[in-house]
Short mmCIF file of C-alpha atoms and ligand atoms in Angstrom, two decimals:
data_model
loop_
_atom_site.label_atom_id
_atom_site.label_comp_id
_atom_site.label_asym_id
_atom_site.label_seq_id
_atom_site.Cartn_x
_atom_site.Cartn_y
_atom_site.Cartn_z
CA UNK A 1 59.72 79.75 101.37
CA UNK A 2 58.81 78.20 98.05
CA UNK A 3 59.83 74.65 97.28
CA UNK A 4 59.73 73.28 93.76
CA UNK A 5 59.52 69.48 93.66
CA UNK A 6 60.52 67.95 90.32
CA UNK A 7 59.86 64.22 89.79
CA UNK A 8 58.47 62.27 86.82
CA UNK A 9 56.70 59.93 89.19
CA UNK A 10 53.34 61.39 90.20
CA UNK A 11 53.10 59.17 93.24
CA UNK A 12 56.42 60.48 94.51
CA UNK A 13 55.28 64.04 93.93
CA UNK A 14 52.11 63.60 95.94
CA UNK A 15 53.92 61.77 98.67
CA UNK A 16 56.51 64.54 98.97
CA UNK A 17 53.83 67.21 99.07
CA UNK A 18 51.86 65.40 101.77
CA UNK A 19 54.95 64.83 103.84
CA UNK A 20 55.79 68.51 103.72
CA UNK A 21 52.29 69.51 104.77
CA UNK A 22 51.85 66.85 107.43
CA UNK A 23 55.12 67.72 109.07
CA UNK A 24 54.32 71.43 109.20
CA UNK A 25 57.38 72.32 107.19
CA UNK A 26 57.32 76.02 106.58
CA UNK A 27 57.31 75.91 102.78
CA UNK A 28 54.76 76.05 99.99
CA UNK A 29 55.36 73.18 97.56
CA UNK A 30 54.96 73.55 93.80
CA UNK A 31 54.86 70.24 91.93
CA UNK A 32 56.24 69.57 88.49
CA UNK A 33 56.72 66.30 86.57
CA UNK A 34 59.47 67.17 84.06
CA UNK A 35 62.81 68.92 83.83
CA UNK A 36 61.69 71.22 81.00
CA UNK A 37 58.63 72.40 82.90
CA UNK A 38 60.81 72.91 85.96
CA UNK A 39 63.00 75.35 84.04
CA UNK A 40 59.92 77.25 82.87
CA UNK A 41 58.63 77.53 86.44
CA UNK A 42 62.05 78.64 87.67
CA UNK A 43 62.11 81.38 85.06
CA UNK A 44 58.72 82.68 86.13
CA UNK A 45 58.75 82.22 89.92
CA UNK A 46 61.19 82.89 92.73
CA UNK A 47 62.03 79.47 94.12
CA UNK A 48 64.02 79.06 97.34
CA UNK A 49 64.50 75.30 97.46
CA UNK A 50 64.57 72.85 94.57
CA UNK A 51 63.97 69.13 95.10
CA UNK A 52 65.25 67.56 91.91
CA UNK A 53 64.90 63.93 90.84
CA UNK A 54 67.95 62.66 88.95
CA UNK A 55 66.42 60.08 86.67
CA UNK A 56 63.70 61.58 84.46
CA UNK A 57 62.84 60.70 80.84
CA UNK A 58 62.89 63.93 78.76
CA UNK A 59 65.56 65.87 80.66
CA UNK A 60 67.58 64.39 83.50
CA UNK A 61 68.06 66.11 86.82
CA UNK A 62 71.75 66.58 85.98
CA UNK A 63 70.90 68.40 82.76
CA UNK A 64 68.50 70.66 84.66
CA UNK A 65 71.17 71.24 87.29
CA UNK A 66 73.72 72.24 84.63
CA UNK A 67 71.31 74.82 83.18
CA UNK A 68 70.50 76.24 86.61
CA UNK A 69 74.11 76.55 87.63
CA UNK A 70 74.93 78.42 84.43
CA UNK A 71 72.41 81.07 85.42
CA UNK A 72 73.43 83.65 88.04
CA UNK A 73 69.85 84.30 89.09
CA UNK A 74 69.69 80.91 90.84
CA UNK A 75 72.95 81.03 92.70
CA UNK A 76 71.33 81.42 96.12
CA UNK A 77 68.78 78.63 95.57
CA UNK A 78 69.19 75.47 97.69
CA UNK A 79 69.24 72.36 95.50
CA UNK A 80 68.54 68.91 96.92
CA UNK A 81 68.92 65.95 94.55
CA UNK A 82 66.51 63.02 94.89
CA UNK A 83 68.30 59.80 94.22
CA UNK A 84 67.42 56.14 94.29
CA UNK A 85 69.92 53.56 95.44
CA UNK A 86 70.64 52.66 91.83
CA UNK A 87 71.90 56.05 90.67
CA UNK A 88 74.18 56.82 93.63
CA UNK A 89 77.12 56.96 91.19
CA UNK A 90 75.90 60.20 89.68
CA UNK A 91 75.72 61.95 93.07
CA UNK A 92 79.36 62.99 92.94
CA UNK A 93 78.73 64.68 89.62
CA UNK A 94 75.74 66.51 91.15
CA UNK A 95 77.87 67.88 94.00
CA UNK A 96 80.58 68.88 91.55
CA UNK A 97 77.96 70.79 89.62
CA UNK A 98 76.89 72.64 92.78
CA UNK A 99 74.01 70.69 94.36
CA UNK A 100 73.73 71.35 98.10
CA UNK A 101 72.36 68.05 99.42
CA UNK A 102 70.62 64.80 98.51
CA UNK A 103 67.71 62.67 99.69
CA UNK A 104 67.47 58.94 99.03
CA UNK A 105 64.30 57.35 97.59
CA UNK A 106 62.21 55.79 98.95
CA UNK A 107 61.91 58.75 101.27
CA UNK A 108 62.61 58.15 104.93
CA UNK A 109 60.64 60.66 107.02
CA UNK A 110 63.21 61.71 109.64
CA UNK A 111 65.97 62.15 107.08
CA UNK A 112 63.65 63.99 104.71
CA UNK A 113 62.38 66.54 107.25
CA UNK A 114 65.88 67.07 108.65
CA UNK A 115 67.33 67.82 105.20
CA UNK A 116 64.49 70.07 104.11
CA UNK A 117 64.70 72.04 107.37
CA UNK A 118 68.45 72.39 106.93
CA UNK A 119 67.88 73.73 103.41
CA UNK A 120 65.29 76.21 104.72
CA UNK A 121 67.72 77.44 107.36
CA UNK A 122 70.51 77.75 104.80
CA UNK A 123 68.25 79.68 102.46
CA UNK A 124 67.07 81.95 105.28
CA UNK A 125 70.57 82.79 106.35
CA UNK A 126 71.74 83.39 102.80
CA UNK A 127 68.76 85.70 102.39
CA UNK A 128 69.70 87.54 105.55
CA UNK A 129 73.25 87.77 104.29
CA UNK A 130 72.03 89.09 100.96
CA UNK A 131 69.94 91.74 102.69
CA UNK A 132 72.80 92.66 104.95
CA UNK A 133 75.09 92.90 101.95
CA UNK A 134 72.65 95.09 100.11
CA UNK A 135 72.29 97.32 103.15
CA UNK A 136 76.06 97.51 103.51
CA UNK A 137 76.42 98.39 99.85
CA UNK A 138 73.77 101.06 100.20
CA UNK A 139 75.44 102.49 103.29
CA UNK A 140 78.76 102.31 101.56
CA UNK A 141 77.43 104.32 98.66
CA UNK A 142 76.04 106.87 101.09
CA UNK A 143 79.34 106.96 102.94
CA UNK A 144 81.24 107.50 99.70
CA UNK A 145 78.94 110.35 98.86
CA UNK A 146 79.41 111.89 102.31
CA UNK A 147 83.19 111.45 102.04
CA UNK A 148 83.18 113.11 98.64
CA UNK A 149 81.15 116.03 99.98
CA UNK A 150 83.43 116.26 103.01
CA UNK A 151 86.48 116.34 100.78
CA UNK A 152 84.91 119.10 98.73
CA UNK A 153 84.10 121.08 101.86
CA UNK A 154 87.55 120.42 103.22
CA UNK A 155 89.40 121.68 100.16
CA UNK A 156 87.06 124.63 100.14
CA UNK A 157 87.93 125.30 103.79
CA UNK A 158 91.66 124.97 103.11
CA UNK A 159 91.35 127.45 100.31
CA UNK A 160 89.20 129.90 102.24
CA UNK A 161 91.44 129.81 105.30
CA UNK A 162 94.33 130.47 102.95
CA UNK A 163 92.50 133.39 101.39
CA UNK A 164 91.70 134.68 104.88
CA UNK A 165 95.41 134.47 105.67
CA UNK A 166 96.23 136.28 102.44
CA UNK A 167 93.68 138.93 103.33
CA UNK A 168 95.29 139.34 106.73
CA UNK A 169 98.74 139.41 105.18
CA UNK A 170 97.84 141.64 102.27
CA UNK A 171 98.48 144.95 104.05
CA UNK A 172 101.76 143.66 105.40
CA UNK A 173 102.83 142.29 102.06
CA UNK A 174 101.98 145.58 100.38
CA UNK A 175 104.20 147.24 102.96
CA UNK A 176 106.94 144.68 102.32
CA UNK A 177 106.78 145.48 98.63
CA UNK A 178 106.55 149.21 99.26
CA UNK A 179 109.80 149.26 101.17
CA UNK A 180 112.08 148.04 98.39
CA UNK A 181 109.98 149.92 95.86
CA UNK A 182 110.75 153.06 97.92
CA UNK A 183 114.48 152.72 97.64
CA UNK A 184 114.31 151.42 94.08
CA UNK A 185 112.54 154.60 93.09
CA UNK A 186 114.88 156.87 95.08
CA UNK A 187 117.86 155.05 93.54
CA UNK A 188 116.27 155.61 90.20
CA UNK A 189 116.10 159.37 90.86
CA UNK A 190 119.74 159.49 91.87
CA UNK A 191 120.80 157.43 88.87
CA UNK A 192 118.85 159.76 86.57
CA UNK A 193 120.84 162.69 88.02
CA UNK A 194 124.08 160.75 87.59
CA UNK A 195 123.25 159.95 84.00
CA UNK A 196 122.65 163.64 83.43
CA UNK A 197 126.14 164.39 84.76
CA UNK A 198 127.61 161.71 82.49
CA UNK A 199 125.78 163.14 79.51
CA UNK A 200 127.31 166.55 80.15
CA UNK A 201 130.73 165.01 80.71
CA UNK A 202 130.38 163.08 77.48
CA UNK A 203 129.51 166.27 75.60
CA UNK A 204 132.57 168.02 77.05
CA UNK A 205 134.81 165.11 76.05
CA UNK A 206 133.25 165.05 72.61
CA UNK A 207 133.95 168.74 72.15
CA UNK A 208 137.49 168.27 73.37
CA UNK A 209 138.11 165.46 70.92
CA UNK A 210 136.75 167.48 68.02
CA UNK A 211 139.01 170.41 68.84
CA UNK A 212 142.21 168.49 69.23
CA UNK A 213 144.43 169.43 66.36
CA UNK A 214 148.12 168.66 66.86
CA UNK A 215 149.31 170.49 63.74
CA UNK A 216 148.22 173.95 64.88
CA UNK A 217 150.54 175.27 67.57
CA UNK A 218 148.26 177.96 69.02
CA UNK A 219 145.44 175.42 69.34
CA UNK A 220 147.31 173.66 72.17
CA UNK A 221 146.48 176.38 74.64
CA UNK A 222 142.76 176.14 73.95
CA UNK A 223 142.86 172.38 74.33
CA UNK A 224 144.65 172.68 77.61
CA UNK A 225 142.07 175.20 78.75
CA UNK A 226 139.25 172.85 77.80
CA UNK A 227 140.95 169.93 79.53
CA UNK A 228 141.11 171.92 82.76
CA UNK A 229 137.46 172.76 82.55
CA UNK A 230 136.62 169.07 82.06
CA UNK A 231 138.72 168.22 85.11
CA UNK A 232 137.02 170.99 87.02
CA UNK A 233 133.62 169.67 86.00
CA UNK A 234 134.61 166.18 87.16
CA UNK A 235 135.77 167.48 90.49
CA UNK A 236 132.76 169.71 91.05
CA UNK A 237 130.42 166.87 90.24
CA UNK A 238 132.42 164.28 92.15
CA UNK A 239 132.47 161.92 89.19
CA UNK A 240 134.88 159.47 90.90
CA UNK A 241 132.40 159.12 93.76
CA UNK A 242 129.48 158.85 91.35
CA UNK A 243 131.18 155.94 89.58
CA UNK A 244 131.69 154.15 92.87
CA UNK A 245 128.20 154.92 94.07
CA UNK A 246 126.69 153.79 90.82
CA UNK A 247 127.84 150.23 91.50
CA UNK A 248 126.24 150.32 94.93
CA UNK A 249 123.03 151.80 93.60
CA UNK A 250 122.79 149.19 90.86
CA UNK A 251 123.38 146.36 93.33
CA UNK A 252 120.83 147.79 95.80
CA UNK A 253 118.26 148.20 93.08
CA UNK A 254 118.90 144.69 91.78
CA UNK A 255 118.42 143.33 95.34
CA UNK A 256 115.22 145.32 95.77
CA UNK A 257 113.79 144.04 92.51
CA UNK A 258 114.74 140.48 93.48
CA UNK A 259 113.01 140.88 96.83
CA UNK A 260 109.82 142.23 95.31
CA UNK A 261 109.86 139.44 92.71
CA UNK A 262 110.32 136.84 95.44
CA UNK A 263 107.49 138.23 97.56
CA UNK A 264 105.15 138.28 94.60
CA UNK A 265 106.19 134.77 93.56
CA UNK A 266 105.66 133.40 97.07
CA UNK A 267 102.31 135.07 97.36
CA UNK A 268 101.19 133.82 93.99
CA UNK A 269 102.33 130.31 94.77
CA UNK A 270 100.61 130.43 98.14
CA UNK A 271 97.37 131.73 96.71
CA UNK A 272 97.04 129.07 94.06
CA UNK A 273 94.18 126.60 94.48
CA UNK A 274 93.56 123.11 93.11
CA UNK A 275 97.03 121.99 93.95
CA UNK A 276 95.83 119.39 96.41
CA UNK A 277 97.48 116.53 94.54
CA UNK A 278 100.67 118.25 93.46
CA UNK A 279 103.59 116.56 95.19
CA UNK A 280 107.19 117.19 94.27
CA UNK A 281 110.68 117.23 95.78
CA UNK A 282 111.18 120.43 97.74
CA UNK A 283 113.71 122.12 99.95
CA UNK A 284 111.89 122.60 103.29
CA UNK A 285 114.19 125.42 104.35
CA UNK A 286 113.36 127.27 101.15
CA UNK A 287 109.65 126.90 101.96
CA UNK A 288 110.30 128.27 105.46
CA UNK A 289 112.20 131.24 104.02
CA UNK A 290 109.37 131.96 101.62
CA UNK A 291 106.87 131.85 104.48
CA UNK A 292 109.05 134.11 106.63
CA UNK A 293 109.22 136.55 103.74
CA UNK A 294 105.45 136.69 103.34
CA UNK A 295 104.92 137.06 107.09
CA UNK A 296 107.82 139.47 107.63
CA UNK A 297 105.56 142.44 108.21
CA UNK A 298 103.56 140.49 110.82
CA UNK A 299 106.65 139.57 112.78
CA UNK A 300 109.23 142.29 112.32
CA UNK A 301 107.82 144.88 114.71
CA UNK A 302 107.29 142.45 117.55
CA UNK A 303 109.84 139.68 117.24
CA UNK A 304 113.28 138.70 116.05
CA UNK A 305 113.63 135.59 113.96
CA UNK A 306 116.42 133.19 114.79
CA UNK A 307 117.22 130.52 112.22
CA UNK A 308 119.05 127.31 112.86
CA UNK A 309 119.01 125.26 109.66
CA UNK A 310 120.70 121.93 109.39
CA UNK A 311 120.48 121.81 105.60
CA UNK A 312 117.77 119.20 105.15
CA UNK A 313 117.73 117.03 102.04
CA UNK A 314 114.75 117.56 99.67
CA UNK A 315 111.45 116.11 100.79
CA UNK A 316 108.57 114.82 98.63
CA UNK A 317 105.74 117.12 99.58
CA UNK A 318 103.13 119.61 98.49
CA UNK A 319 104.93 122.94 98.54
CA UNK A 320 101.86 125.17 98.78
CA UNK A 321 100.33 123.14 101.58
CA UNK A 322 103.53 123.08 103.64
CA UNK A 323 103.83 126.83 103.06
CA UNK A 324 100.33 127.22 104.45
CA UNK A 325 101.34 125.28 107.56
CA UNK A 326 104.48 127.39 108.17
CA UNK A 327 102.64 130.65 107.59
CA UNK A 328 99.86 129.77 110.03
CA UNK A 329 102.28 128.67 112.73
CA UNK A 330 104.50 131.75 112.27
CA UNK A 331 101.48 134.08 112.37
CA UNK A 332 100.15 132.29 115.45
CA UNK A 333 103.55 132.80 117.09
CA UNK A 334 103.54 136.51 116.18
CA UNK A 335 99.98 136.89 117.50
CA UNK A 336 100.95 135.12 120.72
CA UNK A 337 103.96 137.41 121.25
CA UNK A 338 101.91 140.54 120.55
CA UNK A 339 99.20 139.38 122.95
CA UNK A 340 101.63 139.75 125.88
CA UNK A 341 101.44 143.54 125.52
CA UNK A 342 104.75 143.96 127.35
CA UNK A 343 106.28 146.02 124.58
CA UNK A 344 109.36 143.81 124.69
CA UNK A 345 110.52 142.22 121.49
CA UNK A 346 109.83 138.51 121.34
CA UNK A 347 111.79 135.73 119.70
CA UNK A 348 110.68 133.20 117.14
CA UNK A 349 113.13 130.36 116.57
CA UNK A 350 112.98 128.21 113.48
CA UNK A 351 115.02 125.08 113.67
CA UNK A 352 115.41 122.25 111.18
CA UNK A 353 117.11 118.93 111.80
CA UNK A 354 116.88 115.24 110.97
CA UNK A 355 116.47 112.51 113.50
CA UNK A 356 115.84 108.80 112.89
CA UNK A 357 115.02 109.41 109.21
CA UNK A 358 112.51 112.10 110.17
CA UNK A 359 112.80 115.68 108.98
CA UNK A 360 111.87 117.97 111.81
CA UNK A 361 110.91 121.61 111.71
CA UNK A 362 110.49 123.31 115.06
CA UNK A 363 108.89 126.72 115.30
CA UNK A 364 109.13 128.09 118.82
CA UNK A 365 108.00 131.37 120.30
CA UNK A 366 108.42 132.95 123.70
CA UNK A 367 104.86 134.20 123.91
CA UNK A 368 102.43 133.43 126.73
CA UNK A 369 102.19 129.72 125.83
CA UNK A 370 99.03 127.64 125.75
CA UNK A 371 97.04 126.84 128.86
CA UNK A 372 96.74 123.15 129.83
CA UNK A 373 92.93 123.28 129.68
CA UNK A 374 92.89 124.22 126.01
CA UNK A 375 96.00 122.61 124.57
CA UNK A 376 94.00 119.50 123.68
CA UNK A 377 91.58 121.59 121.64
CA UNK A 378 93.80 123.80 119.55
CA UNK A 379 93.77 121.42 116.57
CA UNK A 380 89.95 121.28 116.58
CA UNK A 381 88.27 123.08 113.70
CA UNK A 382 86.90 126.49 114.70
CA UNK A 383 88.67 126.50 118.06
CA UNK A 384 90.07 129.96 118.62
CA UNK A 385 90.80 132.23 121.55
CA UNK A 386 91.05 135.22 119.26
CA UNK A 387 88.43 137.91 118.78
CA UNK A 388 85.96 137.69 115.95
CA UNK A 389 87.67 138.76 112.75
CA UNK A 390 91.11 137.99 114.16
CA UNK A 391 91.12 134.23 113.87
CA UNK A 392 89.04 131.65 112.09
CA UNK A 393 90.12 128.83 114.38
CA UNK A 394 90.73 126.75 111.29
CA UNK A 395 94.46 127.30 110.90
CA UNK A 396 95.81 124.52 113.10
CA UNK A 397 93.11 122.02 112.12
CA UNK A 398 94.12 122.53 108.50
CA UNK A 399 97.80 122.30 109.43
CA UNK A 400 97.03 119.02 111.16
CA UNK A 401 95.19 117.68 108.14
CA UNK A 402 98.00 118.71 105.81
CA UNK A 403 100.81 117.25 107.93
CA UNK A 404 99.15 114.16 109.38
CA UNK A 405 96.66 113.04 106.72
CA UNK A 406 98.16 114.37 103.53
CA UNK A 407 101.85 113.94 104.34
CA UNK A 408 101.71 111.10 106.86
CA UNK A 409 103.79 113.19 109.24
CA UNK A 410 103.35 114.36 112.81
CA UNK A 411 102.30 117.74 114.15
CA UNK A 412 103.09 118.10 117.82
CA UNK A 413 102.89 120.95 120.28
CA UNK A 414 104.59 121.54 123.57
CA UNK A 415 104.02 124.53 125.76
CA UNK A 416 104.79 125.81 129.20
CA UNK A 417 102.57 128.55 130.43
CA UNK A 418 104.30 131.94 130.26
CA UNK A 419 107.28 130.31 128.54
CA UNK A 420 105.95 130.07 125.00
CA UNK A 421 104.91 127.34 122.63
CA UNK A 422 106.70 125.08 120.23
CA UNK A 423 105.22 123.35 117.17
N1 LIG B 501 102.08 129.93 119.37
C1 LIG B 501 100.95 129.94 120.07
N2 LIG B 501 100.94 130.44 121.34
C2 LIG B 501 99.81 130.45 122.06
N3 LIG B 501 98.61 129.98 121.63
C3 LIG B 501 98.55 129.49 120.37
C4 LIG B 501 99.71 129.43 119.54
N4 LIG B 501 99.33 128.87 118.36
C5 LIG B 501 98.01 128.60 118.47
N5 LIG B 501 97.54 128.96 119.66
C6 LIG B 501 96.15 128.79 120.15
O1 LIG B 501 95.46 127.92 119.28
C7 LIG B 501 94.28 128.52 118.78
C8 LIG B 501 93.94 127.97 117.42
O2 LIG B 501 94.87 128.37 116.46
P1 LIG B 501 94.46 128.34 114.94
O3 LIG B 501 93.84 127.02 114.64
O4 LIG B 501 95.62 128.74 114.12
O5 LIG B 501 93.29 129.39 114.83
P2 LIG B 501 93.35 130.97 114.97
O6 LIG B 501 94.78 131.39 114.81
O7 LIG B 501 92.49 131.46 113.87
O8 LIG B 501 92.81 131.25 116.33
C9 LIG B 501 94.56 129.99 118.84
O9 LIG B 501 93.37 130.76 118.90
C10 LIG B 501 95.39 130.11 120.12
O10 LIG B 501 94.57 130.12 121.26
MG1 LIG B 502 96.01 130.71 113.18
#
């Protein structure tokens, strides 16, 4: 501890110094006989406690105090004013300016040592506080850095688990697209044949029109002949049926194209990255339908899907992230059903309803369920019961993060062994 004693009276200075030393007060005194010099010393040296006389000729203690208090560097310094009985009136001003304590001249030993020791303790604890604060700030910075890195890793994980899911789904999605593409192309073949028939019919009509000539009697017979052959052509080529069928084919093809477009749109939307912050109003049932479409090939051979939608109102959410949640839970359900190996078709039920201002989506399967010993672990990152290459173990932990942290919702599971699971 360094104490600076400022007093214009040399006798007082010496007396103060001796008192400090004689009473073993843990502080090294620096003496100074004017306010100006005091400011110079303060600028050059770290002082913990300042003993400051009020009445001094060139610069009063109050003036020094004002300067010190205007400077942030000295804000932790303990300042004790030295006052004689005559200048008590200025004490209030000193406290207003930020002095911590005062000592009355002539100095009374017990009071003096008590006040100095109190100042030392105050300075020590403010120093401790400062150090603690600095440490906290440092740790805080470190923590922020760690959090930032974690966030980066997390969004990377979300994206890579999504890509893994896309990889897993890719074959199925290709199949899903192939199906409608199959009948679109076969419809196209048929329609090409139909158009050919129409072309020929058109030519026959055209010829007929050209030959019609009402003024020449004998021409009538030829026209009639041609008309019969057109009728015959129409009958042989079943033009009435073709016209009917054409409507069906066009509608089928339109539906097929719509389906392919939807699958591609869903997949593209699902695959997008950097959409962490994108929140908007969305129809949850539409997101479920999109997810069922993408996962159709995973589920259709092993399970029926039963929908029970209440018609939820739009919800403010991140569409891609919620899609990721649905897809993982649906695929988990399909995996669970397949893992029974009974050959029987399973059932996946998707139910939506509102209850107490909550929007609830329930995805239930009748697979083997989840054993009691592991149900507490399924939301842990990297927990999986699947073979290497089959599951990353990240799906549900990411679902949990998306629902609970990002959407402030709840993700719950119930399961009875051999009866299935419900999320
Ligand atoms: N519907 C379900 N039925 C039975 N077990 C499930 C079901 N959903 C999840 N699980 C269990 O939870 C584990 C973790 O799931 P998840 O985090 O999606 O990772 P992964 O699917 O890659 O294994 C699965 O390995 C499985 O043991
Ligand atoms: Mg999974």
